[in-house]
GROMACS .gro file of C-alpha atoms in nm:
model
   62
    1MET     CA    1   0.037   5.116  -3.596
    2PRO     CA    2   0.042   4.764  -3.748
    3ASP     CA    3  -0.085   4.766  -4.105
    4ALA     CA    4  -0.297   4.449  -4.071
    5LYS     CA    5  -0.483   4.565  -3.760
    6GLU     CA    6  -0.749   4.821  -3.692
    7VAL     CA    7  -0.859   4.953  -3.355
    8VAL     CA    8  -1.232   4.915  -3.302
    9GLU     CA    9  -1.460   5.105  -3.062
   10ASN     CA   10  -1.380   4.884  -2.761
   11GLY     CA   11  -1.007   4.952  -2.806
   12GLN     CA   12  -0.926   4.597  -2.910
   13PRO     CA   13  -0.743   4.538  -3.236
   14GLU     CA   14  -0.940   4.359  -3.506
   15GLU     CA   15  -0.777   4.159  -3.786
   16LYS     CA   16  -0.862   4.281  -4.134
   17PRO     CA   17  -0.925   4.012  -4.394
   18LYS     CA   18  -0.610   3.955  -4.596
   19LEU     CA   19  -0.790   3.791  -4.889
   20LYS     CA   20  -1.073   3.905  -5.107
   21PRO     CA   21  -1.400   3.723  -5.028
   22CYS     CA   22  -1.392   3.551  -5.367
   23CYS     CA   23  -1.054   3.390  -5.287
   24ALA     CA   24  -1.115   3.282  -4.927
   25CYS     CA   25  -1.219   2.927  -4.834
   26PRO     CA   26  -1.196   2.767  -5.179
   27GLU     CA   27  -1.268   2.415  -5.050
   28THR     CA   28  -1.596   2.500  -4.880
   29LYS     CA   29  -1.694   2.733  -5.163
   30LYS     CA   30  -1.643   2.460  -5.424
   31ALA     CA   31  -1.845   2.204  -5.225
   32ARG     CA   32  -2.122   2.457  -5.157
   33ASP     CA   33  -2.147   2.567  -5.520
   34ALA     CA   34  -2.148   2.210  -5.653
   35CYS     CA   35  -2.424   2.110  -5.410
   36ILE     CA   36  -2.637   2.412  -5.503
   37MET     CA   37  -2.597   2.343  -5.876
   38GLU     CA   38  -2.686   1.973  -5.839
   39ASN     CA   39  -2.946   1.980  -5.561
   40GLY     CA   40  -3.072   2.334  -5.513
   41GLU     CA   41  -2.999   2.577  -5.232
   42GLU     CA   42  -3.265   2.437  -4.998
   43LYS     CA   43  -3.084   2.100  -4.974
   44CYS     CA   44  -2.736   2.242  -4.906
   45GLY     CA   45  -2.782   2.428  -4.579
   46ASP     CA   46  -2.502   2.244  -4.401
   47LEU     CA   47  -2.249   2.327  -4.674
   48ILE     CA   48  -2.366   2.687  -4.691
   49GLU     CA   49  -2.324   2.724  -4.316
   50ALA     CA   50  -1.981   2.556  -4.328
   51HIS     CA   51  -1.868   2.810  -4.588
   52LYS     CA   52  -2.008   3.099  -4.386
   53GLN     CA   53  -1.821   2.976  -4.077
   54CYS     CA   54  -1.499   2.944  -4.275
   55MET     CA   55  -1.541   3.302  -4.398
   56ARG     CA   56  -1.599   3.422  -4.040
   57ASP     CA   57  -1.289   3.233  -3.926
   58MET     CA   58  -1.092   3.414  -4.197
   59GLY     CA   59  -1.206   3.749  -4.054
   60PHE     CA   60  -1.497   3.837  -4.280
   61ASN     CA   61  -1.815   3.977  -4.127
   62ILE     CA   62  -2.071   3.732  -4.266
   0.00000   0.00000   0.00000
């Protein structure tokens, strides 16, 4: 059995995240955090969503 894969209920392998959530997507995380600090969370929805999508693309269940 490959060590980076896990079989899920439907029988398809699922990639496990290789990074910790704190270390994934540093570019989008930095932009999101800076926007929130300067403008408040309510004005940074696009950057928040971009970071969430990056995390999903990296294999995290966000």
